Amino acid sequence: MSGVSGVSGVSPGGPSGPRPLPGATGAGSARDVLSSGSAVSSAGGGFLWVPTRGQGHGRGTAGQSLAQLENLCKQLYETTDTATRLQAEKALVEFTNSPDCLSKCQLLLERGSSSYSQLLAATCLTKLVSRTNNPLPLEQRIDIRNYVLNYLATRPKLATFVTQALIQLYARITKLGWFDCQKDEYVFRNVINDVTRFLQDSVEHCIIGVTILSQLTNEINQADTTHPLTKHRKIASSFRDSSLFDIFTLSCSLLKQASGKNLNLNDESQHGLLMQLLKLTHNCLNFDFIGTSTDESSDDLCTVQCSNPLIWHTAFLDSSTLQLFFDLYHSIPPSFSPLVLSCLVQIASVRRSLFNNAERAKFLSHLVDGVKRILENPQSLSDPNNYHEFCRLLARLKSNYQLGELVKVENYPEVIRLIANFTVTSLQHWEFAPNSVHYLLSLWQRLAASVPYVKATEPHMLETYTPEVTKAYITSRLESVHIILRDGLEDPLEDTGLVQQQLDQLSTIGRCEYEKTCALLVQLFDQSAQSYQELLQSASATPMDLAVQEGRLTWLVYIIGAVIGGRVSFASTDEQDAMDGELVCRVLQLMNLTDSRLAQAGNEKLELAMLSFFEQFRKIYIGDQVQKSSKLYRRLSEVLGLNDETMVLSVFIGKIITNLKYWGRCEPITSKTLQLLNDLSIGYSSVRKLVKLSAVQFMLNNHTSEHFSFLGINNQSNLTDMRCRTTFYTALGRLLMVDLGIFLGIPAQFQPFGAGSLILFYSILFHSIPFRSIFFYFIPLPSPLADALTLSCPQRTLVGLVRDLRGIAFAFNAKTSFMMLFEWIYPSYMPILQRAIELWYHDPACTTPVLKLMAELVHNRSQRLQFDVSSPNGILLFRETSKMITTYGNRILTLGEVPKDQVYALKLKGISICFSMLKAALSGSYVNFGVFRLYGDDALDNALQTFIKLLLSIPHSDLLDYPKLSQSYYSLLEVLTQDHMNFIASLEPHVIMYILSSISEGLTALDTMVCTGCCSCLDHIVTYLFKQLSRSTKKRTTPLAQESDRFLHIMQQHPEMIQQMLSTVLNIIIFEDCRNQWSMSRPLLGLILLNEKYFSDLRNSIVNSQPPEKQQAMHLCFENLMEGIERNLLTKNRDRFTQNLSAFRREVNDSMKNSSYGVNSNDMMS
């Protein structure tokens, strides 16, 4: 396949072969290489090996050191002895950190006899060029880049993993040096020129050249944690605009040349070249064009957002591009086809706005023709990977195009028939590639959902094919039950997430032609239910027969719940409600049958299906918006005597109590049952009907382990299994609030329930946990009862207690009820919580529930924490909060080094809750924090200083890696910068820089909530700075506070931090998809006023980066941005600037939309 290159027999370095590094005398030269310092040869070539002490003894010392390194490499990669391998690993880690690592790396490359030593050298060099502190000089990195290219050119048959490591090194150098200039030239951007000489040589060289481009594209597309995300985006944007399309065009050109020749794919080298070309093309198409880093979880929603429509438009509109990949699919072996199909998936996902209507129709026609050709020749689809990628391709037909466009395609009737047949066949062979079914169901779900809105006159024919798809899915799931049980296969019902995903899709498909769906379900359900009853009554029934019928009924109950839940997708009719009634009656009758057998036996999967059904029924037919005249209720009344919603709710509660009684030790059923109870307790009308039911009154009066086993203290169960208690008591709290609210809000003579509700309130607090005994355990008292009441399992008792109380606290949102709870807990039982943190700070299973309870108690939700003017409780509550945060914080920091995979569970989760707790207390508006300093109380200072200690123990990367930690930290920081800026200003310089760096990184976070919080923090800091600067430049009678002076001094010492954030904010607003423009605008004005000269430089840089004919327009945009803006941060001035910014962004986008220069934001930041 060397013909692909065009010119064979010419080596990359010219006719005489690749040149050695300057100063090198050959491959084994001892004086060529590498310096650990910054010394670079004056000639600018090669690495310079600075001689070290002892080198004069000849090559023996170097050779001996080399032999030792090679031996360590063999021990690391080949030995089976763990101790030897760990010792070798430790020695090699020391080697990578040694001063002479750089020089020895080239020795390993030049003289190493094993591939492992070459791999070590390449890996170490990659680490050296990647480091952020003490980076290598530019000249040295250029020499390394050149050396790697020459090394690869002269050794095309290295071990694959060595070649890959060297290419990775080249890609890393190129990415990190993308903006590096030498003599006004970007020295690392001539990637295509670097690779061209490889493409003009042997097949092995071609493979290396293509792999270099592929790896470089992949490297630039991926962000790494060691460098700022903003820098990554700048590099990716510049690469996208300057090189990506050229690389894509080159890869397609090479593929066309390859497809036009008779490929000998039995030749390993030609096989490898074709594979690398396809990977390169796929990496180009899979590039993150708009910087959103979309993951595969949203795969069906992805679109390829081309950066420069004018360039990419012609490539995709040209039918030969599509035809190339369809032809390749049919002409190459199935082992290559998945990559070809994956490329087609990306091409099919090109954003709609790239074409006008006529062009889109033409493109879609070519795409559908190619799909039709594959369906007519489906032999290659027997390969699971091909099948999976083809299912993805089918899903993109509807995710990116409208049904009205599809029906206008010339061969639509034939194509929709082929797709339907393919789908039915796929569903019937349920055991083949089950993970691909999602894409087929997604296609049909989107098609069915579009039916009410299609305006085209051409027939869509979905009324013919959707019932076939629905029937195929249902019958195939039922038929699979016996085979799975017989052969012991993995049961898809055990993956409830996958089942729920498929059912959500089926709910829409099944509602299309619902009469046929309902008739099929009634028929199949009646058959299975009758067989099940007969087996129960038969003495000869085998467990296998019962399991098969229970499995079939489980699927049917799941599916019935799904199609009832699909009612929201279509405008339902009375007839369809009556059909729902038929299905509901059958499920409730089955429930009565299975509940009657729970004392003897039960089926967990069937119970979970019942709960799924109840949840769907609740969403559709229970609530304030439901028409009580629905024909569903009429059918329930006729068959089961359930005349209204209240009677149906009694069935719900009966099932909930039954489940909690018989399935209390089954966590999945218990948690889903309690979630159903919790959902029912939220509705305004339903909760008032529930509280009148005798079964609900039974729960309110008998919430003990005697009746509900999951409330017991079981030494065998995991502490985390007690989470469901919180849900249970939240529901009970809401139910109790109905009567309690009436009792507390109505004069005594009009109270219909008497004092019973109040007594019930206190019974809930005392019923389930032996409070006095746990009190004696934690607070030793001089009482003979203390020894007798010592608990055998204090941790479990405590966890149960705090989870129960947190549930109640969460439910009590009204001031009166919450203050009753608060006054009961504080101060009597608060010492228990504090003592628990002291004892078990190292055990998150204990501390997490305690910290969460405290965070809930200090959260002023719905203004429920309102103390009387004469009450000190607000201050006392904050003291307890400060004490808990300080106690936990000081102790958790003594844990020492925590393994990376456990750091969140053991440390960061508790810290995150402490941040949330402190934020809730600081922003609750029930404490005057000035009192603490006034009276010398150190509670506030202790809490804030503990926050700083905890913060400094967290690496910057972890702040953004863990979403809950991110949200709690940035929301707390927002409160601190708003109300406690004097504290921030008084911090040490390194702490201030840490906080500012975290804000800078958070500005580019993908989480909009984090980004918005950072904008607010930055706005408060900039406003504070501006005010202090304004005061310092005016005559003043009182000097600035010491912390203000110091803060100003720190900012003046490090202006680059504020300038960096100005660049970041302006870059996001101008060049990126800014989803929170208003929030971004608030700090921007202050940043500009603080850095007017820097802003002027930025403006000139952006203007000059535009085409000459557009520079005047861009300059005018910036002029309009500051028009009418005064030099102050008053609200009126800010609002004016925000309005100007909106117009500015529109004008800039319009100005650059048709620019062939693309987005050149690289000058704004490095």
Tab-separated table of C-alpha atoms in Angstrom, residues 835-1033:
chain	number	residue	atom	x	y	z
A	835	ARG	CA	-19.848	13.844	71.230
A	836	ALA	CA	-20.572	11.559	68.287
A	837	ILE	CA	-18.388	13.686	66.011
A	838	GLU	CA	-15.563	13.526	68.556
A	839	LEU	CA	-15.762	9.748	68.873
A	840	TRP	CA	-16.338	8.639	65.289
A	841	TYR	CA	-14.956	11.430	63.081
A	842	HIS	CA	-13.039	8.800	61.081
A	843	ASP	CA	-16.180	6.790	60.218
A	844	PRO	CA	-18.247	8.542	57.518
A	845	ALA	CA	-21.121	6.086	58.029
A	846	CYS	CA	-21.634	7.804	61.413
A	847	THR	CA	-20.481	11.354	60.806
A	848	THR	CA	-22.297	11.923	57.505
A	849	PRO	CA	-25.813	11.501	59.010
A	850	VAL	CA	-24.879	13.677	62.019
A	851	LEU	CA	-23.441	16.445	59.852
A	852	LYS	CA	-26.437	16.317	57.509
A	853	LEU	CA	-28.832	16.622	60.457
A	854	MET	CA	-26.964	19.665	61.736
A	855	ALA	CA	-26.937	21.194	58.250
A	856	GLU	CA	-30.711	20.686	58.090
A	857	LEU	CA	-31.276	22.229	61.526
A	858	VAL	CA	-29.410	25.430	60.610
A	859	HIS	CA	-31.052	25.748	57.189
A	860	ASN	CA	-33.599	28.574	57.326
A	861	ARG	CA	-35.848	27.032	54.695
A	862	SER	CA	-39.108	28.964	54.183
A	863	GLN	CA	-38.032	31.346	56.978
A	864	ARG	CA	-38.798	28.674	59.576
A	865	LEU	CA	-35.940	29.793	61.861
A	866	GLN	CA	-37.306	33.012	63.355
A	867	PHE	CA	-36.469	33.676	66.980
A	868	ASP	CA	-38.085	36.244	69.250
A	869	VAL	CA	-36.230	39.531	69.669
A	870	SER	CA	-35.338	38.602	73.242
A	871	SER	CA	-34.135	35.095	72.321
A	872	PRO	CA	-30.396	34.327	72.140
A	873	ASN	CA	-31.090	31.053	70.323
A	874	GLY	CA	-29.795	32.254	66.938
A	875	ILE	CA	-26.366	33.035	68.417
A	876	LEU	CA	-26.373	29.870	70.511
A	877	LEU	CA	-27.264	27.773	67.470
A	878	PHE	CA	-24.366	29.242	65.533
A	879	ARG	CA	-22.066	28.484	68.435
A	880	GLU	CA	-23.084	24.821	68.202
A	881	THR	CA	-22.575	24.929	64.438
A	882	SER	CA	-19.122	26.431	64.846
A	883	LYS	CA	-18.219	23.884	67.489
A	884	MET	CA	-19.251	20.975	65.264
A	885	ILE	CA	-17.418	22.311	62.206
A	886	THR	CA	-14.288	22.995	64.236
A	887	THR	CA	-14.381	19.620	65.987
A	888	TYR	CA	-14.877	17.688	62.784
A	889	GLY	CA	-12.476	19.803	60.732
A	890	ASN	CA	-9.569	19.590	63.163
A	891	ARG	CA	-9.969	15.854	63.570
A	892	ILE	CA	-10.519	14.949	59.912
A	893	LEU	CA	-7.259	16.695	59.022
A	894	THR	CA	-5.401	14.221	61.250
A	895	LEU	CA	-6.299	11.294	58.993
A	896	GLY	CA	-3.116	11.761	56.997
A	897	GLU	CA	-2.725	10.426	53.465
A	898	VAL	CA	-5.949	8.966	52.101
A	899	PRO	CA	-6.007	6.730	48.978
A	900	LYS	CA	-7.328	8.567	45.926
A	901	ASP	CA	-10.216	6.145	45.431
A	902	GLN	CA	-11.379	6.698	49.034
A	903	VAL	CA	-10.651	10.387	49.477
A	904	TYR	CA	-14.207	11.528	48.727
A	905	ALA	CA	-15.939	8.998	50.965
A	906	LEU	CA	-13.544	9.363	53.908
A	907	LYS	CA	-12.774	13.068	53.744
A	908	LEU	CA	-14.232	15.269	51.029
A	909	LYS	CA	-17.875	14.295	51.553
A	910	GLY	CA	-17.798	15.371	55.203
A	911	ILE	CA	-15.957	18.568	54.294
A	912	SER	CA	-18.568	19.291	51.621
A	913	ILE	CA	-21.375	18.942	54.176
A	914	CYS	CA	-19.495	21.256	56.567
A	915	PHE	CA	-19.259	23.849	53.797
A	916	SER	CA	-23.009	23.537	53.180
A	917	MET	CA	-23.699	23.796	56.910
A	918	LEU	CA	-21.590	26.927	57.297
A	919	LYS	CA	-23.161	28.502	54.219
A	920	ALA	CA	-26.673	27.830	55.575
A	921	ALA	CA	-25.782	29.334	58.948
A	922	LEU	CA	-24.077	32.409	57.481
A	923	SER	CA	-26.924	33.165	55.074
A	924	GLY	CA	-29.825	32.251	57.363
A	925	SER	CA	-30.448	35.842	58.520
A	926	TYR	CA	-31.044	34.794	62.117
A	927	VAL	CA	-27.621	35.758	63.551
A	928	ASN	CA	-26.019	39.187	63.910
A	929	PHE	CA	-22.398	38.235	63.360
A	930	GLY	CA	-21.096	41.594	64.578
A	931	VAL	CA	-21.982	40.486	68.109
A	932	PHE	CA	-19.215	37.881	68.167
A	933	ARG	CA	-16.337	40.302	67.711
A	934	LEU	CA	-18.020	42.925	69.875
A	935	TYR	CA	-18.145	40.592	72.878
A	936	GLY	CA	-14.948	38.674	72.180
A	937	ASP	CA	-16.674	35.440	71.168
A	938	ASP	CA	-14.432	33.391	68.875
A	939	ALA	CA	-17.176	31.111	67.452
A	940	LEU	CA	-17.263	32.892	64.075
A	941	ASP	CA	-13.481	33.111	63.777
A	942	ASN	CA	-13.103	29.439	64.676
A	943	ALA	CA	-15.590	28.378	62.005
A	944	LEU	CA	-13.989	30.547	59.328
A	945	GLN	CA	-10.439	29.510	60.194
A	946	THR	CA	-11.486	25.853	60.095
A	947	PHE	CA	-12.970	26.484	56.665
A	948	ILE	CA	-9.607	27.822	55.470
A	949	LYS	CA	-7.725	24.824	56.907
A	950	LEU	CA	-10.102	22.404	55.209
A	951	LEU	CA	-9.930	24.318	51.944
A	952	LEU	CA	-6.141	24.322	51.820
A	953	SER	CA	-6.126	20.543	52.341
A	954	ILE	CA	-8.020	20.077	49.055
A	955	PRO	CA	-6.153	20.150	45.722
A	956	HIS	CA	-7.579	22.560	43.141
A	957	SER	CA	-8.430	19.696	40.813
A	958	ASP	CA	-10.631	18.024	43.451
A	959	LEU	CA	-12.715	21.173	43.856
A	960	LEU	CA	-14.013	20.754	40.310
A	961	ASP	CA	-13.791	16.960	40.043
A	962	TYR	CA	-16.502	16.326	42.670
A	963	PRO	CA	-19.761	18.139	41.795
A	964	LYS	CA	-21.246	18.228	45.305
A	965	LEU	CA	-18.013	19.606	46.714
A	966	SER	CA	-17.894	22.210	43.934
A	967	GLN	CA	-21.412	23.435	44.591
A	968	SER	CA	-21.026	23.594	48.372
A	969	TYR	CA	-17.640	25.362	48.191
A	970	TYR	CA	-18.581	27.997	45.633
A	971	SER	CA	-21.943	28.749	47.275
A	972	LEU	CA	-20.160	29.235	50.621
A	973	LEU	CA	-17.512	31.404	48.983
A	974	GLU	CA	-20.259	33.527	47.459
A	975	VAL	CA	-21.679	34.231	50.924
A	976	LEU	CA	-18.234	34.969	52.364
A	977	THR	CA	-17.305	37.422	49.619
A	978	GLN	CA	-20.674	39.140	49.956
A	979	ASP	CA	-20.934	39.492	53.742
A	980	HIS	CA	-17.476	38.731	55.154
A	981	MET	CA	-15.089	40.316	52.680
A	982	ASN	CA	-13.034	41.791	55.507
A	983	PHE	CA	-12.208	38.261	56.605
A	984	ILE	CA	-11.154	37.303	53.053
A	985	ALA	CA	-8.996	40.439	52.842
A	986	SER	CA	-7.225	39.547	56.106
A	987	LEU	CA	-6.017	36.156	54.883
A	988	GLU	CA	-2.430	35.300	54.086
A	989	PRO	CA	-1.328	35.991	50.484
A	990	HIS	CA	-1.039	32.312	49.529
A	991	VAL	CA	-4.597	31.682	50.776
A	992	ILE	CA	-5.965	34.619	48.813
A	993	MET	CA	-4.182	33.402	45.693
A	994	TYR	CA	-5.591	29.913	46.231
A	995	ILE	CA	-9.131	31.310	46.457
A	996	LEU	CA	-8.675	33.542	43.418
A	997	SER	CA	-7.244	30.621	41.428
A	998	SER	CA	-10.244	28.480	42.343
A	999	ILE	CA	-12.552	31.255	41.135
A	1000	SER	CA	-10.584	31.576	37.907
A	1001	GLU	CA	-10.891	27.842	37.206
A	1002	GLY	CA	-14.537	27.793	38.227
A	1003	LEU	CA	-15.382	30.462	35.649
A	1004	THR	CA	-14.812	27.879	32.907
A	1005	ALA	CA	-16.610	24.997	34.697
A	1006	LEU	CA	-19.213	23.090	32.719
A	1007	ASP	CA	-21.625	23.258	35.670
A	1008	THR	CA	-23.570	26.490	35.133
A	1009	MET	CA	-24.351	26.767	38.847
A	1010	VAL	CA	-20.633	26.708	39.703
A	1011	CYS	CA	-19.816	29.195	36.950
A	1012	THR	CA	-22.561	31.574	38.090
A	1013	GLY	CA	-21.384	31.339	41.706
A	1014	CYS	CA	-17.837	32.195	40.628
A	1015	CYS	CA	-19.110	35.241	38.749
A	1016	SER	CA	-20.886	36.418	41.867
A	1017	CYS	CA	-17.787	35.843	44.032
A	1018	LEU	CA	-15.627	37.704	41.557
A	1019	ASP	CA	-18.126	40.564	41.425
A	1020	HIS	CA	-18.031	40.971	45.216
A	1021	ILE	CA	-14.217	40.883	45.286
A	1022	VAL	CA	-13.849	43.346	42.418
A	1023	THR	CA	-16.418	45.689	43.957
A	1024	TYR	CA	-14.549	45.582	47.287
A	1025	LEU	CA	-11.256	46.305	45.519
A	1026	PHE	CA	-12.746	49.163	43.539
A	1027	LYS	CA	-14.241	50.762	46.640
A	1028	GLN	CA	-10.989	50.469	48.589
A	1029	LEU	CA	-8.976	51.900	45.695
A	1030	SER	CA	-11.433	54.752	45.313
A	1031	ARG	CA	-11.129	55.551	49.015
A	1032	SER	CA	-7.334	55.303	48.961
A	1033	THR	CA	-7.066	57.885	46.172
